[in-house]
Amino acid sequence: MNSPEGPKGSQTNTLPEIGISQILGLVELLISKGGRDDIYKLAAELSMELGETLTVIKAAELLGLVHTPGGDVVVEGPGLKIIDASIPERKELIRCKLETLPVFKSVRDYLKETVDHEVTREEVLEKLAELIPNEDAESSFSTLVNWGRYAELFGYNDDSQTFYLDSGETTE
Amino acid sequence: MTEQPQTLIELDHVTKRFTLPQGDVTVLQDISFKAVEGEFITIVGPSGAGKSTLLRLMNGLLHPNEGKVLYQGKQMRGINYETAMVFQNFGLLPWLTVSQNIELGLEARTKDPVLRSERVRMYTTKVGLEGYEEAYPRELSGGMKQRVGLARALAIEPSLLLMDEPFSSLDVLTSINLRNELLDIWSDRDNVVNTMIMVTHNIEEAIELSDRIIVLSNRPGRIVGDIRIDLPRPRKKRDKGFIEYVDRVFSLLA
Ligand SMILES: Nc1ncnc2c1ncn2[C@@H]1O[C@H](COP(=O)(O)OP(=O)(O)O)[C@@H](O)[C@H]1O
Ligand SMILES: [Mg+2]
């Protein structure tokens, strides 16, 4: 599942279209159940489709908040801390993880390299194409923007269609 | 040294009618209750029972035909600027950014633009929207949209927060997250607003969140139950006693 090469590897770079609130809700629910549940039981209890449940779980897994041994979903690592954390601490936990994901890392490195620390949407989509199969680039884009915003990894202005580094960070 | 909690709002034998072409309809009948400072009250009842109307009587957009609404002991006669409202469908303006939407409610109340943007920044942070300032509603998930709705209401620094089914258009996991964050805000005594009245049709949500549930009957809406929830927080469905409360509220609605 973690192989970086080949078609399978590029597939894992695809970002699920799942919001941060939904992921946090999943972790909070699991914690209230002792930190673990059977995936099928969970989907049934939430009256969610199994496919949709799996997508949320995959998103939480990408963020390093849960793992999925057998048919179970188990809260792990930062997922155990995030529930009692303050909002800035939550953002920091997510940020640390995002910085290790190839898609986020590549966009952030790109921003740091450019002179004015701004890149266009088109340029980012080109970068994404190197990491993600074409058909998934658009849907991954909105997650890239939204998770990136939550973690304050970068900003995005939809009027000018540009990404930028938050001020104060450009001198690091 | 224990201070007696103050009554914040009181409805005193309130009846509300609407005039329709085919005649008058009584929507709420003889409603009386008090909310004290610090309380979290939920209102449940079937659709059409007058729950949204009840909230509008509390924010002063509507006035009773009989009885009166008292706020901090004074009879309300116009808009109640001490309240703010959170809506089911977020109530965001699509052409404004997150920051501009949050500032919206402040424009009528605070003339000083510096003060306004400080407030916007403070409540943006409080609800976890830092980083989204420039985003438009169309770019946001439902959960983030409702955070904007909440930040806009909190930024007014009302003494009473009114919420009309704030979680009913969110998916089940997002609403779990927002309920928890709302409870964090409510229980943070540093906040200006710690009195909340929320309409919901979700009985479990009402039991999970509130100190008290007011149950309305249908057409006209009358109070058929006023139940104090005596369970420690955080509350879970599987807690001892939770199901008994669910059954109690259900039987009142049946
Ligand atoms: N401004 C209005 N004019 C006429 N009828 C109204 C008005 N507002 C609400 N009603 C009617 O009052 C009843 C209660 O409405 P509402 O307070 O929205 O109920 P709920 O929120 O419990 O679903 C409904 O039958 C509705 O059609
Ligand atoms: Mg309503």
GROMACS .gro file of C-alpha atoms and ligand atoms in nm:
model
  454
    1MET     CA    1   0.000   0.000   0.000
    2ASN     CA    2   0.296   0.231   0.052
    3SER     CA    3   0.490   0.148  -0.264
    4PRO     CA    4   0.595   0.481  -0.414
    5GLU     CA    5   0.648   0.345  -0.766
    6GLY     CA    6   0.422   0.219  -1.041
    7PRO     CA    7   0.055   0.272  -1.117
    8LYS     CA    8  -0.044   0.159  -0.767
    9GLY     CA    9   0.196   0.410  -0.617
   10SER     CA   10   0.058   0.695  -0.822
   11GLN     CA   11  -0.294   0.596  -0.727
   12THR     CA   12  -0.220   0.637  -0.359
   13ASN     CA   13  -0.132   1.000  -0.423
   14THR     CA   14  -0.491   1.067  -0.525
   15LEU     CA   15  -0.660   1.273  -0.257
   16PRO     CA   16  -1.012   1.170  -0.156
   17GLU     CA   17  -1.275   1.444  -0.171
   18ILE     CA   18  -1.336   1.447   0.201
   19GLY     CA   19  -1.346   1.749   0.431
   20ILE     CA   20  -1.148   1.786   0.751
   21SER     CA   21  -1.462   1.812   0.965
   22GLN     CA   22  -1.579   1.473   0.841
   23ILE     CA   23  -1.243   1.315   0.922
   24LEU     CA   24  -1.237   1.469   1.269
   25GLY     CA   25  -1.594   1.344   1.322
   26LEU     CA   26  -1.486   0.991   1.234
   27VAL     CA   27  -1.197   1.000   1.480
   28GLU     CA   28  -1.418   1.150   1.753
   29LEU     CA   29  -1.677   0.880   1.698
   30LEU     CA   30  -1.415   0.604   1.711
   31ILE     CA   31  -1.263   0.745   2.029
   32SER     CA   32  -1.606   0.746   2.192
   33LYS     CA   33  -1.625   0.374   2.105
   34GLY     CA   34  -1.293   0.295   2.266
   35GLY     CA   35  -1.077   0.378   1.965
   36ARG     CA   36  -1.172   0.089   1.740
   37ASP     CA   37  -1.463  -0.048   1.537
   38ASP     CA   38  -1.549  -0.296   1.267
   39ILE     CA   39  -1.578  -0.109   0.936
   40TYR     CA   40  -1.897  -0.285   0.824
   41LYS     CA   41  -2.064  -0.231   1.160
   42LEU     CA   42  -1.962   0.133   1.158
   43ALA     CA   43  -2.106   0.195   0.811
   44ALA     CA   44  -2.431   0.024   0.907
   45GLU     CA   45  -2.462   0.217   1.230
   46LEU     CA   46  -2.405   0.548   1.052
   47SER     CA   47  -2.638   0.445   0.764
   48MET     CA   48  -2.355   0.532   0.531
   49GLU     CA   49  -2.272   0.347   0.215
   50LEU     CA   50  -1.976   0.119   0.260
   51GLY     CA   51  -1.788   0.286  -0.027
   52GLU     CA   52  -1.834   0.629   0.125
   53THR     CA   53  -1.730   0.505   0.468
   54LEU     CA   54  -1.416   0.355   0.317
   55THR     CA   55  -1.334   0.685   0.147
   56VAL     CA   56  -1.354   0.875   0.476
   57ILE     CA   57  -1.144   0.608   0.645
   58LYS     CA   58  -0.889   0.629   0.363
   59ALA     CA   59  -0.871   1.006   0.413
   60ALA     CA   60  -0.815   0.964   0.788
   61GLU     CA   61  -0.551   0.702   0.712
   62LEU     CA   62  -0.370   0.936   0.474
   63LEU     CA   63  -0.356   1.189   0.757
   64GLY     CA   64  -0.208   0.924   0.985
   65LEU     CA   65  -0.501   0.933   1.227
   66VAL     CA   66  -0.623   0.574   1.188
   67HIS     CA   67  -0.507   0.244   1.047
   68THR     CA   68  -0.706  -0.050   0.917
   69PRO     CA   69  -0.594  -0.393   1.036
   70GLY     CA   70  -0.825  -0.666   0.901
   71GLY     CA   71  -1.178  -0.534   0.874
   72ASP     CA   72  -1.133  -0.288   1.158
   73VAL     CA   73  -1.052   0.080   1.181
   74VAL     CA   74  -0.831   0.178   1.474
   75VAL     CA   75  -0.733   0.524   1.593
   76GLU     CA   76  -0.357   0.565   1.613
   77GLY     CA   77  -0.077   0.811   1.677
   78PRO     CA   78  -0.184   1.171   1.630
   79GLY     CA   79  -0.547   1.054   1.607
   80LEU     CA   80  -0.532   0.977   1.979
   81LYS     CA   81  -0.405   1.326   2.057
   82ILE     CA   82  -0.614   1.529   1.817
   83ILE     CA   83  -0.941   1.494   2.001
   84ASP     CA   84  -0.829   1.667   2.317
   85ALA     CA   85  -0.605   1.910   2.132
   86SER     CA   86  -0.687   2.277   2.088
   87ILE     CA   87  -0.769   2.400   1.741
   88PRO     CA   88  -0.415   2.535   1.674
   89GLU     CA   89  -0.270   2.204   1.797
   90ARG     CA   90  -0.503   2.013   1.567
   91LYS     CA   91  -0.387   2.220   1.274
   92GLU     CA   92  -0.025   2.158   1.371
   93LEU     CA   93  -0.078   1.779   1.385
   94ILE     CA   94  -0.238   1.779   1.041
   95ARG     CA   95   0.028   2.011   0.905
   96CYS     CA   96   0.311   1.783   1.018
   97LYS     CA   97   0.152   1.492   0.838
   98LEU     CA   98   0.070   1.683   0.519
   99GLU     CA   99   0.430   1.796   0.489
  100THR     CA  100   0.525   1.431   0.438
  101LEU     CA  101   0.267   1.358   0.166
  102PRO     CA  102   0.419   1.385  -0.185
  103VAL     CA  103   0.141   1.601  -0.330
  104PHE     CA  104   0.154   1.861  -0.053
  105LYS     CA  105   0.529   1.846  -0.029
  106SER     CA  106   0.570   1.906  -0.399
  107VAL     CA  107   0.336   2.207  -0.404
  108ARG     CA  108   0.498   2.357  -0.100
  109ASP     CA  109   0.852   2.307  -0.232
  110TYR     CA  110   0.743   2.460  -0.560
  111LEU     CA  111   0.607   2.765  -0.376
  112LYS     CA  112   0.926   2.805  -0.177
  113GLU     CA  113   1.139   2.788  -0.491
  114THR     CA  114   0.950   3.050  -0.691
  115VAL     CA  115   1.070   3.406  -0.653
  116ASP     CA  116   0.749   3.568  -0.535
  117HIS     CA  117   0.622   3.250  -0.363
  118GLU     CA  118   0.318   3.244  -0.584
  119VAL     CA  119   0.217   2.983  -0.841
  120THR     CA  120  -0.090   2.953  -1.057
  121ARG     CA  121  -0.359   2.691  -1.048
  122GLU     CA  122  -0.245   2.567  -1.390
  123GLU     CA  123   0.109   2.522  -1.268
  124VAL     CA  124  -0.012   2.325  -0.968
  125LEU     CA  125  -0.232   2.106  -1.186
  126GLU     CA  126   0.075   2.029  -1.397
  127LYS     CA  127   0.265   1.930  -1.084
  128LEU     CA  128  -0.025   1.713  -0.976
  129ALA     CA  129  -0.024   1.537  -1.312
  130GLU     CA  130   0.322   1.405  -1.232
  131LEU     CA  131   0.193   1.243  -0.915
  132ILE     CA  132  -0.171   1.162  -0.982
  133PRO     CA  133  -0.350   0.994  -1.274
  134ASN     CA  134  -0.508   1.260  -1.491
  135GLU     CA  135  -0.870   1.179  -1.423
  136ASP     CA  136  -0.815   1.231  -1.050
  137ALA     CA  137  -0.627   1.559  -1.066
  138GLU     CA  138  -0.933   1.788  -1.059
  139SER     CA  139  -1.098   1.612  -0.765
  140SER     CA  140  -0.770   1.596  -0.579
  141PHE     CA  141  -0.725   1.967  -0.640
  142SER     CA  142  -1.011   2.077  -0.415
  143THR     CA  143  -0.882   1.855  -0.134
  144LEU     CA  144  -0.532   1.988  -0.184
  145VAL     CA  145  -0.665   2.342  -0.143
  146ASN     CA  146  -0.889   2.267   0.152
  147TRP     CA  147  -0.654   2.052   0.359
  148GLY     CA  148  -0.372   2.294   0.276
  149ARG     CA  149  -0.583   2.582   0.400
  150TYR     CA  150  -0.683   2.401   0.719
  151ALA     CA  151  -0.320   2.324   0.801
  152GLU     CA  152  -0.218   2.673   0.689
  153LEU     CA  153   0.041   2.513   0.467
  154PHE     CA  154  -0.037   2.756   0.188
  155GLY     CA  155  -0.310   2.992   0.079
  156TYR     CA  156  -0.515   2.988  -0.237
  157ASN     CA  157  -0.704   3.274  -0.397
  158ASP     CA  158  -0.978   3.159  -0.630
  159ASP     CA  159  -1.021   3.505  -0.788
  160SER     CA  160  -0.664   3.520  -0.912
  161GLN     CA  161  -0.633   3.138  -0.914
  162THR     CA  162  -0.299   3.151  -0.735
  163PHE     CA  163  -0.138   2.964  -0.452
  164TYR     CA  164   0.083   3.154  -0.212
  165LEU     CA  165   0.279   3.101   0.106
  166ASP     CA  166   0.133   3.269   0.411
  167SER     CA  167   0.319   3.588   0.492
  168GLY     CA  168   0.587   3.557   0.756
  169GLU     CA  169   0.683   3.213   0.632
  170THR     CA  170   0.862   3.319   0.321
  171THR     CA  171   1.175   3.418   0.509
  172GLU     CA  172   1.228   3.086   0.687
  173MET     CA  173  -2.066   3.288   4.721
  174THR     CA  174  -2.272   3.099   4.461
  175GLU     CA  175  -2.448   3.346   4.240
  176GLN     CA  176  -2.803   3.272   4.142
  177PRO     CA  177  -2.811   3.236   3.763
  178GLN     CA  178  -3.001   3.523   3.607
  179THR     CA  179  -3.301   3.473   3.384
  180LEU     CA  180  -3.193   3.583   3.039
  181ILE     CA  181  -3.509   3.540   2.838
  182GLU     CA  182  -3.862   3.466   2.944
  183LEU     CA  183  -4.165   3.380   2.736
  184ASP     CA  184  -4.478   3.456   2.929
  185HIS     CA  185  -4.799   3.296   2.791
  186VAL     CA  186  -4.700   3.366   2.434
  187THR     CA  187  -4.945   3.294   2.155
  188LYS     CA  188  -4.855   3.356   1.792
  189ARG     CA  189  -5.100   3.365   1.503
  190PHE     CA  190  -5.046   3.419   1.134
  191THR     CA  191  -5.309   3.574   0.915
  192LEU     CA  192  -5.367   3.374   0.599
  193PRO     CA  193  -5.624   3.436   0.322
  194GLN     CA  194  -5.843   3.163   0.466
  195GLY     CA  195  -5.825   3.314   0.817
  196ASP     CA  196  -5.604   3.323   1.123
  197VAL     CA  197  -5.391   3.022   1.215
  198THR     CA  198  -5.257   2.978   1.565
  199VAL     CA  199  -4.901   2.851   1.532
  200LEU     CA  200  -4.786   2.871   1.893
  201GLN     CA  201  -5.019   2.861   2.189
  202ASP     CA  202  -4.961   2.965   2.547
  203ILE     CA  203  -4.585   2.916   2.548
  204SER     CA  204  -4.414   2.990   2.879
  205PHE     CA  205  -4.057   2.915   2.977
  206LYS     CA  206  -3.744   3.085   3.106
  207ALA     CA  207  -3.384   3.037   3.003
  208VAL     CA  208  -3.122   3.123   3.261
  209GLU     CA  209  -2.772   3.242   3.184
  210GLY     CA  210  -2.538   2.957   3.094
  211GLU     CA  211  -2.812   2.717   2.995
  212PHE     CA  212  -2.811   2.508   2.678
  213ILE     CA  213  -3.170   2.444   2.577
  214THR     CA  214  -3.294   2.247   2.280
  215ILE     CA  215  -3.639   2.267   2.130
  216VAL     CA  216  -3.778   1.958   1.958
  217GLY     CA  217  -4.108   1.904   1.786
  218PRO     CA  218  -4.257   1.786   1.459
  219SER     CA  219  -4.212   1.985   1.142
  220GLY     CA  220  -4.455   2.276   1.137
  221ALA     CA  221  -4.482   2.287   1.517
  222GLY     CA  222  -4.360   2.646   1.521
  223LYS     CA  223  -3.996   2.592   1.626
  224SER     CA  224  -3.850   2.845   1.384
  225THR     CA  225  -4.128   3.088   1.472
  226LEU     CA  226  -4.035   3.050   1.838
  227LEU     CA  227  -3.674   3.148   1.761
  228ARG     CA  228  -3.794   3.452   1.566
  229LEU     CA  229  -4.001   3.561   1.865
  230MET     CA  230  -3.680   3.548   2.069
  231ASN     CA  231  -3.471   3.752   1.826
  232GLY     CA  232  -3.750   4.004   1.789
  233LEU     CA  233  -3.823   3.956   1.421
  234LEU     CA  234  -4.174   3.850   1.524
  235HIS     CA  235  -4.393   3.964   1.810
  236PRO     CA  236  -4.653   3.768   2.005
  237ASN     CA  237  -5.026   3.825   1.955
  238GLU     CA  238  -5.081   3.743   2.320
  239GLY     CA  239  -4.840   3.729   2.610
  240LYS     CA  240  -4.493   3.879   2.614
  241VAL     CA  241  -4.125   3.809   2.567
  242LEU     CA  242  -3.893   3.954   2.829
  243TYR     CA  243  -3.521   3.989   2.778
  244GLN     CA  244  -3.317   4.055   3.090
  245GLY     CA  245  -3.641   4.148   3.257
  246LYS     CA  246  -3.754   4.400   2.996
  247GLN     CA  247  -4.034   4.344   2.752
  248MET     CA  248  -3.900   4.316   2.398
  249ARG     CA  249  -4.050   4.552   2.143
  250GLY     CA  250  -3.816   4.540   1.847
  251ILE     CA  251  -3.517   4.349   1.715
  252ASN     CA  252  -3.316   4.188   1.992
  253TYR     CA  253  -2.956   4.287   1.916
  254GLU     CA  254  -2.834   4.069   2.203
  255THR     CA  255  -2.907   3.756   2.001
  256ALA     CA  256  -2.747   3.600   1.695
  257MET     CA  257  -2.881   3.323   1.477
  258VAL     CA  258  -2.723   3.021   1.309
  259PHE     CA  259  -2.924   2.871   1.022
  260GLN     CA  260  -2.966   2.523   0.878
  261ASN     CA  261  -2.862   2.638   0.533
  262PHE     CA  262  -2.575   2.851   0.663
  263GLY     CA  263  -2.713   3.179   0.527
  264LEU     CA  264  -2.388   3.272   0.353
  265LEU     CA  265  -2.361   3.518   0.067
  266PRO     CA  266  -2.191   3.337  -0.222
  267TRP     CA  267  -2.013   3.642  -0.363
  268LEU     CA  268  -1.843   3.722  -0.032
  269THR     CA  269  -1.534   3.554   0.112
  270VAL     CA  270  -1.526   3.376   0.447
  271SER     CA  271  -1.397   3.689   0.621
  272GLN     CA  272  -1.653   3.912   0.456
  273ASN     CA  273  -1.934   3.674   0.548
  274ILE     CA  274  -1.819   3.671   0.910
  275GLU     CA  275  -1.803   4.051   0.913
  276LEU     CA  276  -2.156   4.082   0.777
  277GLY     CA  277  -2.339   4.085   1.108
  278LEU     CA  278  -2.092   4.330   1.257
  279GLU     CA  279  -2.148   4.607   1.006
  280ALA     CA  280  -2.477   4.715   1.161
  281ARG     CA  281  -2.330   4.710   1.512
  282THR     CA  282  -1.972   4.832   1.497
  283LYS     CA  283  -1.879   5.138   1.297
  284ASP     CA  284  -1.504   5.106   1.355
  285PRO     CA  285  -1.352   4.895   1.073
  286VAL     CA  286  -1.038   4.815   1.276
  287LEU     CA  287  -1.246   4.678   1.560
  288ARG     CA  288  -1.449   4.481   1.311
  289SER     CA  289  -1.153   4.314   1.148
  290GLU     CA  290  -1.008   4.229   1.491
  291ARG     CA  291  -1.333   4.060   1.583
  292VAL     CA  292  -1.340   3.876   1.251
  293ARG     CA  293  -0.987   3.750   1.307
  294MET     CA  294  -1.061   3.639   1.663
  295TYR     CA  295  -1.368   3.434   1.573
  296THR     CA  296  -1.213   3.298   1.254
  297THR     CA  297  -0.947   3.145   1.479
  298LYS     CA  298  -1.196   3.027   1.739
  299VAL     CA  299  -1.390   2.809   1.497
  300GLY     CA  300  -1.082   2.676   1.315
  301LEU     CA  301  -1.120   2.877   0.995
  302GLU     CA  302  -0.776   3.033   0.991
  303GLY     CA  303  -0.637   2.972   0.644
  304TYR     CA  304  -0.983   2.996   0.484
  305GLU     CA  305  -1.020   3.375   0.510
  306GLU     CA  306  -1.014   3.431   0.136
  307ALA     CA  307  -1.219   3.127   0.038
  308TYR     CA  308  -1.567   3.157  -0.110
  309PRO     CA  309  -1.856   2.947   0.020
  310ARG     CA  310  -1.858   2.742  -0.305
  311GLU     CA  311  -1.508   2.618  -0.222
  312LEU     CA  312  -1.605   2.492   0.123
  313SER     CA  313  -1.740   2.164   0.258
  314GLY     CA  314  -2.066   2.180   0.455
  315GLY     CA  315  -1.876   2.161   0.782
  316MET     CA  316  -1.661   2.459   0.695
  317LYS     CA  317  -1.966   2.653   0.575
  318GLN     CA  318  -2.138   2.604   0.907
  319ARG     CA  319  -1.822   2.715   1.088
  320VAL     CA  320  -1.857   3.040   0.895
  321GLY     CA  321  -2.220   3.065   1.006
  322LEU     CA  322  -2.113   3.003   1.364
  323ALA     CA  323  -1.823   3.250   1.351
  324ARG     CA  324  -2.050   3.517   1.209
  325ALA     CA  325  -2.296   3.467   1.494
  326LEU     CA  326  -2.024   3.456   1.763
  327ALA     CA  327  -1.849   3.765   1.626
  328ILE     CA  328  -2.151   3.971   1.723
  329GLU     CA  329  -2.078   3.860   2.079
  330PRO     CA  330  -2.444   3.803   2.155
  331SER     CA  331  -2.556   3.713   2.503
  332LEU     CA  332  -2.789   3.450   2.357
  333LEU     CA  333  -2.706   3.225   2.063
  334LEU     CA  334  -3.006   3.093   1.868
  335MET     CA  335  -2.961   2.802   1.629
  336ASP     CA  336  -3.220   2.666   1.388
  337GLU     CA  337  -3.134   2.302   1.307
  338PRO     CA  338  -2.770   2.395   1.253
  339PHE     CA  339  -2.653   2.041   1.186
  340SER     CA  340  -2.939   1.896   0.983
  341SER     CA  341  -2.792   1.960   0.641
  342LEU     CA  342  -2.454   1.813   0.734
  343ASP     CA  343  -2.346   1.452   0.689
  344VAL     CA  344  -2.342   1.235   1.000
  345LEU     CA  345  -1.966   1.252   1.066
  346THR     CA  346  -1.939   1.626   1.010
  347SER     CA  347  -2.225   1.686   1.251
  348ILE     CA  348  -2.049   1.476   1.518
  349ASN     CA  349  -1.745   1.702   1.481
  350LEU     CA  350  -1.941   2.027   1.486
  351ARG     CA  351  -2.148   1.921   1.786
  352ASN     CA  352  -1.828   1.857   1.978
  353GLU     CA  353  -1.680   2.190   1.877
  354LEU     CA  354  -2.001   2.370   1.969
  355LEU     CA  355  -1.992   2.209   2.315
  356ASP     CA  356  -1.631   2.325   2.352
  357ILE     CA  357  -1.739   2.680   2.273
  358TRP     CA  358  -2.037   2.662   2.505
  359SER     CA  359  -1.837   2.522   2.797
  360ASP     CA  360  -1.556   2.775   2.752
  361ARG     CA  361  -1.662   3.023   3.016
  362ASP     CA  362  -1.433   3.290   2.872
  363ASN     CA  363  -1.672   3.322   2.583
  364VAL     CA  364  -1.917   3.605   2.587
  365VAL     CA  365  -2.200   3.375   2.489
  366ASN     CA  366  -2.273   3.076   2.706
  367THR     CA  367  -2.648   3.063   2.675
  368MET     CA  368  -2.770   2.870   2.375
  369ILE     CA  369  -3.112   2.776   2.243
  370MET     CA  370  -3.113   2.531   1.957
  371VAL     CA  371  -3.391   2.381   1.749
  372THR     CA  372  -3.339   2.025   1.632
  373HIS     CA  373  -3.550   1.738   1.510
  374ASN     CA  374  -3.283   1.492   1.621
  375ILE     CA  375  -3.374   1.367   1.968
  376GLU     CA  376  -3.038   1.203   2.031
  377GLU     CA  377  -2.865   1.527   1.940
  378ALA     CA  378  -3.087   1.713   2.188
  379ILE     CA  379  -3.003   1.469   2.466
  380GLU     CA  380  -2.634   1.473   2.385
  381LEU     CA  381  -2.607   1.850   2.393
  382SER     CA  382  -2.856   2.018   2.617
  383ASP     CA  383  -2.933   2.081   2.980
  384ARG     CA  384  -3.303   2.092   2.901
  385ILE     CA  385  -3.530   1.983   2.620
  386ILE     CA  386  -3.852   2.167   2.548
  387VAL     CA  387  -4.090   1.945   2.354
  388LEU     CA  388  -4.353   2.106   2.131
  389SER     CA  389  -4.673   1.945   2.006
  390ASN     CA  390  -4.803   2.000   1.656
  391ARG     CA  391  -5.044   2.265   1.527
  392PRO     CA  392  -5.068   2.465   1.733
  393GLY     CA  393  -4.734   2.424   1.904
  394ARG     CA  394  -4.777   2.384   2.277
  395ILE     CA  395  -4.519   2.282   2.533
  396VAL     CA  396  -4.587   1.917   2.612
  397GLY     CA  397  -4.263   1.853   2.796
  398ASP     CA  398  -3.977   2.039   2.960
  399ILE     CA  399  -3.718   1.778   3.049
  400ARG     CA  400  -3.396   1.831   3.237
  401ILE     CA  401  -3.117   1.602   3.115
  402ASP     CA  402  -2.932   1.479   3.419
  403LEU     CA  403  -2.638   1.305   3.256
  404PRO     CA  404  -2.269   1.394   3.285
  405ARG     CA  405  -2.093   1.519   2.970
  406PRO     CA  406  -1.957   1.403   2.733
  407ARG     CA  407  -2.266   1.193   2.669
  408LYS     CA  408  -2.281   0.884   2.455
  409LYS     CA  409  -2.576   0.694   2.319
  410ARG     CA  410  -2.470   0.383   2.507
  411ASP     CA  411  -2.451   0.561   2.842
  412LYS     CA  412  -2.679   0.438   3.115
  413GLY     CA  413  -2.991   0.652   3.111
  414PHE     CA  414  -2.952   0.790   2.760
  415ILE     CA  415  -3.207   0.552   2.606
  416GLU     CA  416  -3.457   0.627   2.881
  417TYR     CA  417  -3.444   0.994   2.783
  418VAL     CA  418  -3.488   0.904   2.415
  419ASP     CA  419  -3.797   0.701   2.504
  420ARG     CA  420  -3.936   0.981   2.717
  421VAL     CA  421  -3.905   1.242   2.446
  422PHE     CA  422  -4.043   1.002   2.183
  423SER     CA  423  -4.348   0.923   2.391
  424LEU     CA  424  -4.420   1.295   2.430
  425LEU     CA  425  -4.398   1.346   2.056
  426ALA     CA  426  -4.612   1.044   1.971
  427LIG     N1  427  -4.459   3.437   0.807
  427LIG     C1  428  -4.550   3.339   0.805
  427LIG     N2  429  -4.675   3.361   0.757
  427LIG     C2  430  -4.765   3.262   0.757
  427LIG     N3  431  -4.745   3.138   0.806
  427LIG     C3  432  -4.624   3.112   0.858
  427LIG     C4  433  -4.519   3.209   0.860
  427LIG     N4  434  -4.409   3.153   0.916
  427LIG     C5  435  -4.444   3.026   0.946
  427LIG     N5  436  -4.571   3.001   0.913
  427LIG     C6  437  -4.644   2.874   0.937
  427LIG     O1  438  -4.635   2.845   1.075
  427LIG     C7  439  -4.618   2.707   1.098
  427LIG     C8  440  -4.495   2.683   1.181
  427LIG     O2  441  -4.381   2.715   1.104
  427LIG     P1  442  -4.233   2.701   1.159
  427LIG     O3  443  -4.217   2.790   1.277
  427LIG     O4  444  -4.143   2.725   1.043
  427LIG     O5  445  -4.231   2.549   1.205
  427LIG     P2  446  -4.108   2.450   1.231
  427LIG     O6  447  -3.983   2.533   1.236
  427LIG     O7  448  -4.139   2.384   1.363
  427LIG     O8  449  -4.107   2.350   1.121
  427LIG     C9  450  -4.614   2.642   0.960
  427LIG     O9  451  -4.741   2.591   0.932
  427LIG    C10  452  -4.579   2.755   0.869
  427LIG    O10  453  -4.633   2.734   0.741
  428MG      MG  454  -3.811   2.528   1.119
   0.00000   0.00000   0.00000
